[in-house]
Tab-separated table of C-alpha atoms and ligand atoms in Angstrom:
chain	number	residue	atom	x	y	z
A	24	MET	CA	97.957	-24.419	-33.531
A	25	ARG	CA	96.477	-25.549	-30.034
A	26	SER	CA	97.210	-28.518	-28.398
A	27	LEU	CA	95.245	-31.419	-29.057
A	28	SER	CA	95.279	-34.995	-27.346
A	29	VAL	CA	94.643	-37.828	-29.944
A	30	LEU	CA	93.503	-41.940	-29.664
A	31	ILE	CA	94.792	-44.062	-31.937
A	32	LEU	CA	92.892	-47.243	-32.420
A	33	GLU	CA	95.224	-48.840	-34.572
A	34	ASP	CA	95.874	-53.009	-33.931
A	35	ASN	CA	98.966	-52.803	-37.139
A	36	ALA	CA	102.504	-51.584	-35.184
A	37	PHE	CA	103.813	-50.452	-37.988
A	38	GLN	CA	101.114	-48.419	-38.588
A	39	LEU	CA	100.401	-47.318	-35.266
A	40	MET	CA	103.858	-45.862	-34.504
A	41	ALA	CA	103.617	-44.463	-38.358
A	42	LEU	CA	100.602	-42.761	-37.700
A	43	HIS	CA	102.453	-41.699	-33.780
A	44	GLN	CA	105.013	-39.739	-35.703
A	45	MET	CA	102.398	-38.212	-38.128
A	46	LEU	CA	100.858	-36.594	-34.982
A	47	ASN	CA	104.341	-35.689	-33.856
A	48	ALA	CA	105.198	-33.788	-36.803
A	49	ASN	CA	102.246	-31.914	-36.307
A	50	GLN	CA	102.848	-30.982	-33.182
A	51	VAL	CA	100.607	-33.285	-31.355
A	52	PHE	CA	102.668	-35.267	-29.013
A	53	SER	CA	99.716	-36.023	-26.127
A	54	VAL	CA	98.944	-39.283	-28.169
A	55	LEU	CA	97.242	-42.464	-26.766
A	56	THR	CA	97.526	-45.808	-28.117
A	57	ALA	CA	95.832	-48.876	-28.417
A	58	SER	CA	95.895	-52.068	-30.151
A	59	SER	CA	92.055	-53.167	-28.491
A	60	VAL	CA	89.272	-51.558	-28.045
A	61	GLU	CA	89.306	-53.414	-24.822
A	62	ALA	CA	92.994	-50.773	-24.306
A	63	ALA	CA	91.597	-47.949	-25.646
A	64	LYS	CA	88.362	-47.751	-23.457
A	65	GLU	CA	91.714	-48.427	-20.321
A	66	SER	CA	93.261	-45.507	-21.315
A	67	LEU	CA	90.270	-42.815	-21.703
A	68	ALA	CA	89.423	-44.411	-18.227
A	69	ASN	CA	92.655	-43.852	-16.888
A	70	ARG	CA	93.571	-40.659	-18.818
A	71	GLY	CA	90.210	-39.354	-19.363
A	72	GLY	CA	88.380	-38.098	-22.615
A	73	VAL	CA	90.530	-37.001	-25.603
A	74	ASP	CA	89.642	-34.046	-28.729
A	75	ILE	CA	90.179	-36.934	-31.272
A	76	ALA	CA	89.695	-40.742	-31.651
A	77	ILE	CA	91.200	-42.162	-34.722
A	78	CYS	CA	89.665	-45.962	-34.987
A	79	ASP	CA	90.668	-48.472	-36.765
A	80	LEU	CA	87.162	-50.501	-38.373
A	81	GLN	CA	88.857	-53.353	-38.751
A	82	MET	CA	90.387	-55.544	-35.478
A	83	ASP	CA	90.522	-58.883	-34.090
A	84	GLY	CA	87.884	-59.325	-31.262
A	85	PRO	CA	85.819	-56.593	-31.186
A	86	ASP	CA	85.963	-53.897	-33.904
A	87	GLY	CA	86.388	-50.095	-34.319
A	88	LEU	CA	82.422	-49.937	-34.492
A	89	SER	CA	82.250	-51.442	-30.922
A	90	LEU	CA	84.891	-48.226	-30.192
A	91	ILE	CA	82.232	-46.004	-32.281
A	92	ARG	CA	79.314	-46.867	-30.625
A	93	PHE	CA	80.660	-46.322	-26.687
A	94	LEU	CA	82.806	-43.008	-27.324
A	95	ALA	CA	78.407	-41.870	-28.867
A	96	ALA	CA	77.997	-42.720	-25.449
A	97	SER	CA	80.165	-41.907	-23.177
A	98	ARG	CA	81.140	-38.561	-25.288
A	99	GLN	CA	85.103	-38.950	-24.403
A	100	ALA	CA	86.260	-37.787	-28.030
A	101	ARG	CA	85.375	-34.823	-28.986
A	102	ALA	CA	85.515	-35.818	-32.955
A	103	VAL	CA	86.045	-38.870	-34.801
A	104	ILE	CA	88.048	-39.699	-37.825
A	105	ILE	CA	87.105	-43.575	-38.924
A	106	LEU	CA	90.744	-45.372	-40.602
A	107	SER	CA	90.340	-48.579	-42.893
A	108	SER	CA	91.527	-50.764	-45.597
A	109	ASN	CA	88.171	-51.340	-46.844
A	110	ASP	CA	86.744	-49.124	-49.485
A	111	ARG	CA	85.242	-46.198	-49.479
A	112	SER	CA	81.756	-46.571	-49.009
A	113	VAL	CA	82.649	-48.982	-46.410
A	114	LEU	CA	84.335	-45.586	-45.024
A	115	ASP	CA	81.447	-43.371	-45.867
A	116	GLY	CA	79.128	-46.186	-43.746
A	117	ALA	CA	80.810	-46.291	-40.949
A	118	ALA	CA	80.987	-42.548	-41.457
A	119	HIS	CA	77.850	-42.145	-41.735
A	120	LEU	CA	76.587	-44.468	-38.732
A	121	ALA	CA	78.495	-42.817	-36.398
A	122	ARG	CA	77.013	-38.966	-37.454
A	123	GLU	CA	73.855	-40.867	-36.702
A	124	GLN	CA	75.260	-41.738	-33.259
A	125	GLY	CA	75.472	-37.999	-32.368
A	126	LEU	CA	79.231	-37.873	-32.867
A	127	TRP	CA	80.932	-35.244	-35.179
A	128	VAL	CA	83.289	-37.113	-37.774
A	129	LEU	CA	86.355	-35.083	-39.063
A	130	GLY	CA	86.744	-37.172	-41.911
A	131	SER	CA	87.364	-40.612	-42.955
A	132	LEU	CA	91.418	-42.363	-43.669
A	133	GLN	CA	92.050	-45.159	-46.493
A	134	LYS	CA	95.140	-46.984	-45.003
A	135	PRO	CA	97.800	-46.513	-45.312
A	136	ALA	CA	96.841	-42.896	-44.136
A	137	SER	CA	98.681	-39.862	-46.305
A	138	ALA	CA	100.859	-37.249	-44.046
A	139	THR	CA	98.754	-34.710	-45.655
A	140	ALA	CA	95.114	-35.936	-45.804
A	141	LEU	CA	96.243	-36.739	-41.949
A	142	ARG	CA	97.102	-32.915	-41.004
A	143	GLU	CA	93.889	-31.441	-43.181
A	144	LEU	CA	91.754	-33.489	-40.620
A	145	LEU	CA	93.333	-31.781	-37.279
A	146	GLU	CA	93.479	-28.083	-39.638
A	147	SER	CA	89.886	-28.252	-40.430
A	148	TYR	CA	89.417	-29.310	-36.322
A	149	GLN	CA	90.991	-27.018	-35.144
A	150	GLU	CA	89.422	-24.757	-37.620
A	151	CYS	CA	86.057	-25.407	-36.812
A	152	VAL	CA	86.704	-25.163	-32.601
A	153	GLN	CA	87.871	-21.904	-32.937
A	154	CYS	CA	84.886	-20.676	-35.617
A	155	GLU	CA	82.294	-23.158	-33.079
A	156	CYS	CA	81.162	-24.555	-36.630
A	157	GLU	CA	81.052	-28.442	-35.300
A	158	GLN	CA	78.148	-30.234	-35.741
A	159	VAL	CA	76.168	-30.140	-32.521
A	160	PRO	CA	72.970	-31.776	-32.083
A	161	ALA	CA	70.224	-30.088	-32.816
A	162	THR	CA	68.628	-27.907	-30.374
A	163	GLN	CA	65.256	-29.098	-29.158
A	164	VAL	CA	62.106	-27.911	-29.530
A	165	ALA	CA	60.755	-26.229	-26.739
A	166	LEU	CA	57.303	-26.452	-27.331
A	167	ARG	CA	55.002	-28.031	-29.466
A	168	LEU	CA	51.135	-27.194	-29.812
A	169	SER	CA	48.434	-29.046	-30.752
A	170	GLN	CA	45.249	-28.743	-32.783
A	171	GLU	CA	42.771	-28.099	-30.042
A	172	ASP	CA	46.247	-24.582	-29.826
A	173	VAL	CA	46.129	-23.318	-32.959
A	174	ARG	CA	41.343	-23.854	-32.590
A	175	PRO	CA	40.601	-20.153	-32.190
A	176	PHE	CA	42.119	-19.221	-35.740
A	177	ALA	CA	39.880	-21.103	-37.533
A	178	PRO	CA	38.228	-18.495	-40.380
A	179	GLY	CA	35.482	-15.976	-38.336
A	180	GLN	CA	36.862	-17.612	-34.602
A	181	GLY	CA	38.110	-14.161	-33.258
A	182	VAL	CA	39.454	-13.496	-29.790
A	183	GLY	CA	38.286	-10.728	-27.782
A	184	ASP	CA	38.612	-7.692	-29.949
A	185	THR	CA	42.192	-8.629	-31.533
A	186	ALA	CA	41.920	-10.120	-35.176
A	187	PRO	CA	43.682	-13.329	-34.397
A	188	LEU	CA	45.486	-13.369	-37.381
A	189	ASP	CA	47.645	-10.414	-36.021
A	190	GLN	CA	49.488	-13.000	-33.420
A	191	TRP	CA	51.275	-14.461	-36.752
A	192	ILE	CA	53.505	-11.769	-37.178
A	193	ALA	CA	56.565	-12.112	-39.953
A	194	HIS	CA	60.322	-11.957	-39.346
A	195	PHE	CA	62.360	-11.495	-42.512
A	196	GLN	CA	65.629	-13.215	-42.856
A	197	PRO	CA	68.486	-10.988	-45.367
A	198	LYS	CA	69.731	-12.993	-48.324
A	199	VAL	CA	72.691	-11.617	-50.086
A	200	SER	CA	75.437	-12.178	-52.312
A	201	LEU	CA	78.577	-13.120	-51.710
A	202	ASP	CA	80.423	-8.938	-52.065
A	203	GLY	CA	77.677	-9.039	-49.593
A	204	THR	CA	75.235	-6.824	-51.394
A	205	LEU	CA	70.977	-6.856	-50.655
A	206	LEU	CA	69.156	-9.425	-52.472
A	207	GLY	CA	66.001	-9.728	-50.708
A	208	ALA	CA	64.205	-11.133	-47.636
A	209	GLU	CA	63.031	-14.673	-46.941
A	210	ALA	CA	59.194	-13.266	-44.486
A	211	LEU	CA	58.832	-16.633	-41.315
A	212	VAL	CA	56.430	-16.636	-39.330
A	213	ARG	CA	56.434	-16.363	-35.775
A	214	TRP	CA	53.341	-16.410	-33.493
A	215	GLN	CA	53.138	-14.003	-30.676
A	216	HIS	CA	51.287	-15.705	-27.972
A	217	PRO	CA	49.688	-14.422	-25.375
A	218	ARG	CA	50.769	-17.254	-23.386
A	219	HIS	CA	53.679	-18.606	-24.576
A	220	GLY	CA	55.466	-15.912	-25.914
A	221	LEU	CA	57.144	-15.074	-29.717
A	222	LEU	CA	57.252	-18.897	-30.150
A	223	ALA	CA	58.813	-20.277	-33.873
A	224	PRO	CA	57.505	-22.013	-36.534
A	225	ASP	CA	58.430	-25.406	-35.592
A	226	SER	CA	56.239	-25.192	-31.714
A	227	PHE	CA	52.667	-24.803	-33.990
A	228	ILE	CA	53.113	-24.769	-37.845
A	229	GLU	CA	52.351	-28.747	-38.025
A	230	ALA	CA	49.010	-28.137	-35.754
A	231	VAL	CA	48.507	-24.896	-37.902
A	232	GLU	CA	48.425	-28.022	-41.062
A	233	TYR	CA	46.632	-30.701	-38.937
A	234	ALA	CA	43.727	-28.588	-38.318
A	235	GLY	CA	43.183	-27.016	-41.891
A	236	PHE	CA	44.706	-23.337	-41.142
A	237	ILE	CA	47.563	-23.246	-43.678
A	238	GLU	CA	45.539	-21.512	-46.301
A	239	PRO	CA	44.799	-18.072	-43.646
A	240	LEU	CA	48.091	-17.974	-42.604
A	241	THR	CA	50.037	-18.305	-46.219
A	242	TRP	CA	47.872	-15.594	-47.773
A	243	HIS	CA	49.004	-13.396	-44.142
A	244	MET	CA	52.923	-13.955	-44.815
A	245	LEU	CA	52.622	-12.875	-48.685
A	246	GLU	CA	50.205	-10.244	-47.449
A	247	LEU	CA	52.789	-8.890	-44.867
A	248	ALA	CA	55.507	-9.780	-46.858
A	249	LEU	CA	54.534	-7.458	-50.195
A	250	GLN	CA	53.786	-4.290	-47.226
A	251	LEU	CA	57.525	-4.856	-46.492
A	252	SER	CA	57.732	-4.545	-50.310
A	253	VAL	CA	56.310	-1.038	-51.029
A	254	ARG	CA	57.389	0.240	-47.720
A	255	VAL	CA	61.018	-0.511	-48.894
A	256	GLN	CA	60.251	1.071	-52.071
A	257	ARG	CA	58.679	4.226	-49.803
A	258	GLU	CA	61.930	4.778	-48.282
A	259	ARG	CA	64.293	3.784	-51.379
A	260	GLY	CA	62.766	4.117	-54.206
A	261	LYS	CA	62.907	0.246	-55.115
A	262	PRO	CA	60.278	-2.388	-53.530
A	263	LEU	CA	62.606	-5.325	-52.378
A	264	PRO	CA	62.352	-8.830	-53.562
A	265	VAL	CA	60.722	-10.775	-50.541
A	266	ALA	CA	60.492	-14.652	-50.441
A	267	VAL	CA	57.118	-16.427	-48.827
A	268	ASN	CA	56.914	-20.183	-48.146
A	269	ILE	CA	54.177	-21.996	-49.658
A	270	PRO	CA	52.495	-25.168	-48.478
A	271	PRO	CA	52.925	-27.940	-51.403
A	272	SER	CA	48.886	-27.769	-51.035
A	273	MET	CA	48.199	-24.673	-52.039
A	274	ILE	CA	49.985	-24.811	-55.771
A	275	GLU	CA	47.491	-27.802	-56.037
A	276	GLN	CA	44.666	-25.028	-55.475
A	277	GLU	CA	43.704	-24.380	-59.855
A	278	HIS	CA	43.532	-20.544	-58.872
A	279	PHE	CA	46.478	-20.207	-56.615
A	280	ALA	CA	48.399	-17.996	-59.731
A	281	ALA	CA	45.984	-15.454	-60.262
A	282	GLN	CA	44.967	-15.213	-56.347
A	283	VAL	CA	48.658	-14.334	-56.235
A	284	LEU	CA	48.964	-12.002	-59.443
A	285	ALA	CA	45.482	-10.093	-57.762
A	286	LEU	CA	47.370	-9.776	-54.633
A	287	LEU	CA	50.873	-8.191	-56.281
A	288	ALA	CA	48.860	-5.839	-58.894
A	289	ARG	CA	46.617	-5.131	-55.128
A	290	PHE	CA	50.080	-3.544	-53.731
A	291	GLY	CA	51.396	-2.074	-56.863
A	292	LEU	CA	54.254	-4.247	-57.489
A	293	PRO	CA	55.476	-6.572	-60.468
A	294	ALA	CA	55.545	-9.715	-60.070
A	295	SER	CA	59.411	-10.079	-60.301
A	296	VAL	CA	59.745	-8.203	-55.947
A	297	LEU	CA	58.003	-12.186	-55.298
A	298	THR	CA	59.924	-15.970	-54.936
A	299	LEU	CA	57.260	-18.937	-53.981
A	300	GLU	CA	59.420	-21.568	-51.229
A	301	VAL	CA	57.510	-24.687	-52.019
A	302	VAL	CA	59.291	-27.877	-50.034
A	303	GLU	CA	58.944	-30.818	-52.391
A	304	SER	CA	56.060	-32.934	-51.632
A	305	PRO	CA	56.064	-36.420	-52.867
A	306	ALA	CA	51.955	-36.413	-52.247
A	307	LEU	CA	51.717	-33.052	-54.173
A	308	GLN	CA	49.734	-33.321	-57.086
A	309	VAL	CA	50.329	-31.246	-60.045
A	310	SER	CA	47.776	-31.167	-63.249
A	311	THR	CA	47.669	-29.006	-66.610
A	312	VAL	CA	46.114	-26.957	-65.275
A	313	HIS	CA	48.178	-25.991	-61.840
A	314	LEU	CA	51.165	-26.210	-64.081
A	315	GLU	CA	49.534	-23.814	-66.140
A	316	GLY	CA	49.248	-21.628	-63.713
A	317	LEU	CA	52.758	-22.022	-62.528
A	318	LEU	CA	53.971	-21.138	-65.546
A	319	ARG	CA	51.546	-18.004	-65.593
A	320	LEU	CA	53.505	-17.064	-62.669
A	321	ARG	CA	56.731	-17.729	-63.953
A	322	MET	CA	56.084	-15.877	-67.446
A	323	GLN	CA	54.680	-12.512	-65.035
A	324	GLY	CA	58.235	-12.895	-63.461
A	325	CYS	CA	57.495	-14.877	-60.085
A	326	HIS	CA	60.198	-16.795	-58.979
A	327	LEU	CA	59.644	-20.670	-57.781
A	328	SER	CA	62.015	-22.036	-55.313
A	329	ILE	CA	62.315	-25.031	-54.533
A	330	ASP	CA	63.235	-25.115	-50.946
A	331	ASP	CA	65.048	-27.946	-48.851
A	332	PHE	CA	66.575	-29.481	-51.656
A	333	GLY	CA	68.090	-32.737	-51.761
A	334	THR	CA	65.831	-33.598	-48.578
A	335	GLY	CA	62.529	-34.345	-50.515
A	336	ALA	CA	61.868	-37.811	-51.682
A	337	SER	CA	61.336	-37.383	-55.226
A	338	ASN	CA	62.253	-33.699	-55.550
A	339	ILE	CA	65.167	-34.005	-58.492
A	340	GLN	CA	62.160	-35.734	-60.846
A	341	ARG	CA	59.744	-32.514	-59.371
A	342	LEU	CA	62.750	-30.086	-60.535
A	343	LEU	CA	61.890	-31.579	-64.276
A	344	GLN	CA	58.419	-31.428	-63.993
A	345	LEU	CA	57.826	-27.646	-62.411
A	346	PRO	CA	59.269	-24.385	-64.003
A	347	PHE	CA	61.511	-23.496	-60.826
A	348	SER	CA	63.924	-20.817	-60.784
A	349	GLU	CA	65.484	-21.186	-57.780
A	350	LEU	CA	66.902	-24.313	-55.655
A	351	LYS	CA	67.650	-23.526	-51.986
A	352	ILE	CA	69.996	-26.119	-50.387
A	353	PRO	CA	69.340	-26.566	-46.368
A	354	ALA	CA	71.551	-26.101	-43.752
A	355	ALA	CA	71.946	-29.760	-43.248
A	356	PHE	CA	74.462	-29.850	-46.080
A	357	VAL	CA	76.001	-26.603	-45.107
A	358	ARG	CA	77.723	-26.606	-41.574
A	359	CYS	CA	80.580	-27.793	-41.344
A	360	MET	CA	80.789	-28.162	-45.180
A	361	ALA	CA	84.679	-27.257	-44.597
A	362	ALA	CA	85.405	-30.644	-42.625
A	363	ASP	CA	83.111	-32.740	-43.875
A	364	GLY	CA	84.228	-33.819	-47.813
A	365	ARG	CA	80.817	-35.561	-48.572
A	366	LYS	CA	78.413	-31.954	-47.881
A	367	SER	CA	81.084	-30.552	-49.824
A	368	ALA	CA	80.647	-32.667	-53.226
A	369	VAL	CA	76.912	-32.203	-52.820
A	370	VAL	CA	76.690	-28.775	-52.659
A	371	ALA	CA	79.142	-28.357	-55.687
A	372	GLY	CA	76.947	-31.331	-57.348
A	373	ALA	CA	74.298	-28.948	-56.734
A	374	LEU	CA	75.627	-25.902	-57.791
A	375	ILE	CA	76.949	-27.425	-61.259
A	376	MET	CA	73.502	-29.228	-62.126
A	377	ALA	CA	71.441	-25.523	-60.884
A	378	ARG	CA	74.346	-23.700	-63.348
A	379	LYS	CA	73.673	-26.034	-66.358
A	380	MET	CA	69.437	-26.002	-65.681
A	381	ASN	CA	69.741	-21.926	-65.206
A	382	LEU	CA	68.386	-21.922	-61.803
A	383	ASN	CA	69.340	-19.662	-58.998
A	384	VAL	CA	70.881	-21.446	-56.125
A	385	VAL	CA	70.223	-20.012	-52.484
A	386	VAL	CA	72.271	-21.356	-49.677
A	387	GLU	CA	70.835	-21.455	-45.962
A	388	GLY	CA	72.051	-21.894	-42.780
A	389	VAL	CA	75.369	-20.102	-43.454
A	390	GLU	CA	76.006	-19.671	-39.388
A	391	THR	CA	79.482	-19.258	-39.618
A	392	ASP	CA	82.887	-18.007	-40.917
A	393	CYS	CA	84.263	-21.266	-41.811
A	394	ASP	CA	80.565	-22.238	-43.741
A	395	TYR	CA	81.025	-19.080	-45.491
A	396	ARG	CA	84.458	-19.214	-46.726
A	397	ALA	CA	83.765	-23.134	-47.689
A	398	VAL	CA	80.969	-21.567	-49.458
A	399	GLN	CA	82.792	-19.080	-51.146
A	400	ALA	CA	84.922	-21.572	-52.522
A	401	LEU	CA	82.806	-23.841	-54.626
A	402	GLY	CA	80.596	-20.554	-56.466
A	403	ARG	CA	78.593	-17.592	-56.483
A	404	PRO	CA	75.218	-18.112	-54.482
A	405	THR	CA	73.239	-16.268	-52.661
A	406	VAL	CA	73.334	-16.712	-48.778
A	407	GLN	CA	71.001	-16.521	-46.809
A	408	GLY	CA	72.130	-17.725	-42.343
A	409	HIS	CA	72.762	-16.602	-39.204
A	410	PHE	CA	76.118	-15.171	-40.386
A	411	ILE	CA	74.391	-12.271	-42.362
A	412	ALA	CA	72.015	-12.292	-39.347
A	413	ARG	CA	69.355	-13.918	-37.464
A	414	PRO	CA	65.066	-13.644	-38.933
A	415	MET	CA	64.302	-10.480	-37.491
A	416	ALA	CA	61.094	-8.251	-37.132
A	417	GLU	CA	60.286	-5.462	-40.424
A	418	ALA	CA	61.241	-2.980	-37.566
A	419	ASP	CA	64.766	-4.246	-37.209
A	420	LEU	CA	64.829	-5.132	-40.907
A	421	LEU	CA	64.839	-1.689	-42.126
A	422	ARG	CA	67.149	-0.494	-39.305
A	423	TRP	CA	69.857	-3.236	-40.575
A	424	ILE	CA	69.369	-1.886	-44.662
A	425	LYS	CA	70.083	1.324	-43.244
A	426	GLN	CA	72.786	0.232	-41.364
A	427	ARG	CA	74.829	-1.893	-43.821
A	428	GLU	CA	74.223	1.370	-46.439
A	429	SER	CA	75.201	3.485	-44.498
A	430	VAL	CA	78.627	2.215	-44.061
A	431	GLU	CA	78.848	1.124	-48.088
A	432	LEU	CA	78.756	4.754	-48.748
A	433	ARG	CA	81.583	5.424	-45.801
A	434	SER	CA	83.942	3.009	-47.628
A	435	THR	CA	83.035	4.389	-50.628
A	436	HIS	CA	83.621	8.247	-50.334
A	437	ALA	CA	87.057	6.583	-48.369
A	438	LEU	CA	87.863	4.680	-51.733
A	439	ALA	CA	87.030	8.305	-53.811
A	440	ASP	CA	88.710	10.335	-51.632
A	441	ARG	CA	91.903	8.520	-51.656
B	12	LIG	P1	62.882	-22.052	-43.450
B	12	LIG	O1	61.983	-22.214	-44.999
B	12	LIG	O2	63.970	-23.728	-43.992
B	12	LIG	O3	63.255	-22.070	-43.314
B	12	LIG	C1	65.152	-21.560	-42.949
B	12	LIG	C2	64.714	-22.106	-41.566
B	12	LIG	O4	66.478	-22.091	-41.132
B	12	LIG	C3	64.227	-20.225	-40.191
B	12	LIG	O5	64.462	-21.590	-39.540
B	12	LIG	C4	65.490	-20.107	-40.177
B	12	LIG	O6	65.229	-19.044	-38.875
B	12	LIG	C5	66.575	-20.414	-39.986
B	12	LIG	N1	68.335	-20.288	-40.189
B	12	LIG	C6	67.887	-19.262	-41.000
B	12	LIG	N2	68.952	-19.192	-40.624
B	12	LIG	C7	69.940	-20.152	-40.455
B	12	LIG	C8	71.516	-20.380	-39.039
B	12	LIG	O7	72.382	-20.370	-39.921
B	12	LIG	N3	70.998	-21.835	-38.948
B	12	LIG	C9	70.436	-22.255	-38.571
B	12	LIG	N4	70.566	-22.724	-37.557
B	12	LIG	N5	69.367	-22.208	-38.655
B	12	LIG	C10	69.118	-20.625	-39.266
B	12	LIG	P2	62.166	-20.980	-38.835
B	12	LIG	O8	62.030	-19.666	-38.842
B	12	LIG	O9	61.795	-21.499	-37.442
B	12	LIG	O10	61.654	-21.888	-39.980
B	12	LIG	C11	61.294	-22.811	-39.675
B	12	LIG	C12	60.391	-23.389	-40.940
B	12	LIG	O11	59.335	-23.282	-40.778
B	12	LIG	C13	61.165	-23.294	-42.486
B	12	LIG	O12	62.142	-23.709	-42.779
B	12	LIG	C14	59.980	-23.162	-43.002
B	12	LIG	O13	59.167	-25.106	-43.432
B	12	LIG	C15	58.746	-23.011	-42.283
B	12	LIG	N6	57.846	-21.893	-42.004
B	12	LIG	C16	57.996	-20.960	-41.756
B	12	LIG	N7	57.709	-19.753	-41.913
B	12	LIG	C17	56.608	-20.084	-42.524
B	12	LIG	C18	55.068	-20.204	-42.841
B	12	LIG	O14	55.331	-18.583	-43.204
B	12	LIG	N8	54.429	-20.749	-43.833
B	12	LIG	C19	54.817	-22.120	-43.625
B	12	LIG	N9	54.292	-23.003	-44.058
B	12	LIG	N10	55.704	-22.457	-43.203
B	12	LIG	C20	56.901	-21.823	-42.766
B	13	LIG	CA1	62.287	-21.460	-47.050
């Protein structure tokens, strides 16, 4: 274990000594101790920041929450462990508050702290640092385009000789099973902007929605995804299952299902190659007519996926209303799951529910070996994330598939030769 530096804030002398000894027993010898928030701040000022701060919540005078606020502002601890004799809900609330302030919370310990629980938290810190999956704040979106920027996409407004739709390109991110078998790819839009270069959807999708052009974009993406599927069929004999993001407003349209089936027929593909990923929206109005359309899509074999499951206002209710066949667990619940028992509880709960409802589960945003192993320990969902592959242009994906196949083939031959 790399040698760690730890600050303990604890005003009970006996418990302070016990924690100190437990740290020493885990080969942690660089330990700052403080029996008040003032003393903790002074120690940090004199000796510099620490890897981990263990914060007791209840103190005479300023309490552990004020040290947490100080640490969030000063960045003098890389991670914190919350300590308290209060019940679980207080510990969880304090952990949530610390995370909201941008701190990496390793976990919480109920007093008296158990040596095993402390060792596990120290180990998870080491693991996460090694695989760099600690909770860093999300990167900022560099550019946000306005409605005016997307105006050239109004139907019928070509720019010069190039149809603007051509600037919307699809990148594809593979989805695999836990044993590595390729199960399909999600189409993710990019804008090849003439001035700004290649843009990710965060910089323009809202503007496209507000400007009312999300529909042509979605049909364009459906075409690009089905094109890829046909291309893979031509090269490898089997169409590649593809998933496309569908705004809820399109699900509300009466003829949506029939148009999707007509598009599949035009490409000569079975409906089972297509998954429609719908982000839950409280505003989604589904009447019996639309429900009938969605059911027809499902009856033909299309898959219907609830995207970003667990983040919408009412999506368990929506899960019961609509004929979903899949749910996607977003990256926010997966990142550094191994070090956060609450996240693994959410993911494990979603997996149990999905199994009982006969739903496929896709775990998104798996970035590191640490996340991957944590997912593996909970079940056998489909996995998508940078750990497998980043979204890539069609040609790169075709190369990626070919390379994987040749590696698989070589290992099969090696096994057969033994
Ligand atoms: P989403 O549908 O949840 O797509 C997953 C996002 O997570 C993608 O971001 C993907 O690049 C990113 N991602 C995948 N694996 C990882 C990982 O391991 N770590 C991290 N940090 N991120 C990962 P992207 O492509 O920027 O798309 C963002 C969102 O924009 C999508 O979220 C989706 O809601 C929307 N979007 C993308 N393409 C389309 C589209 O064609 N139509 C519509 N309506 N929305 C789209
Ligand atoms: Ca999606």
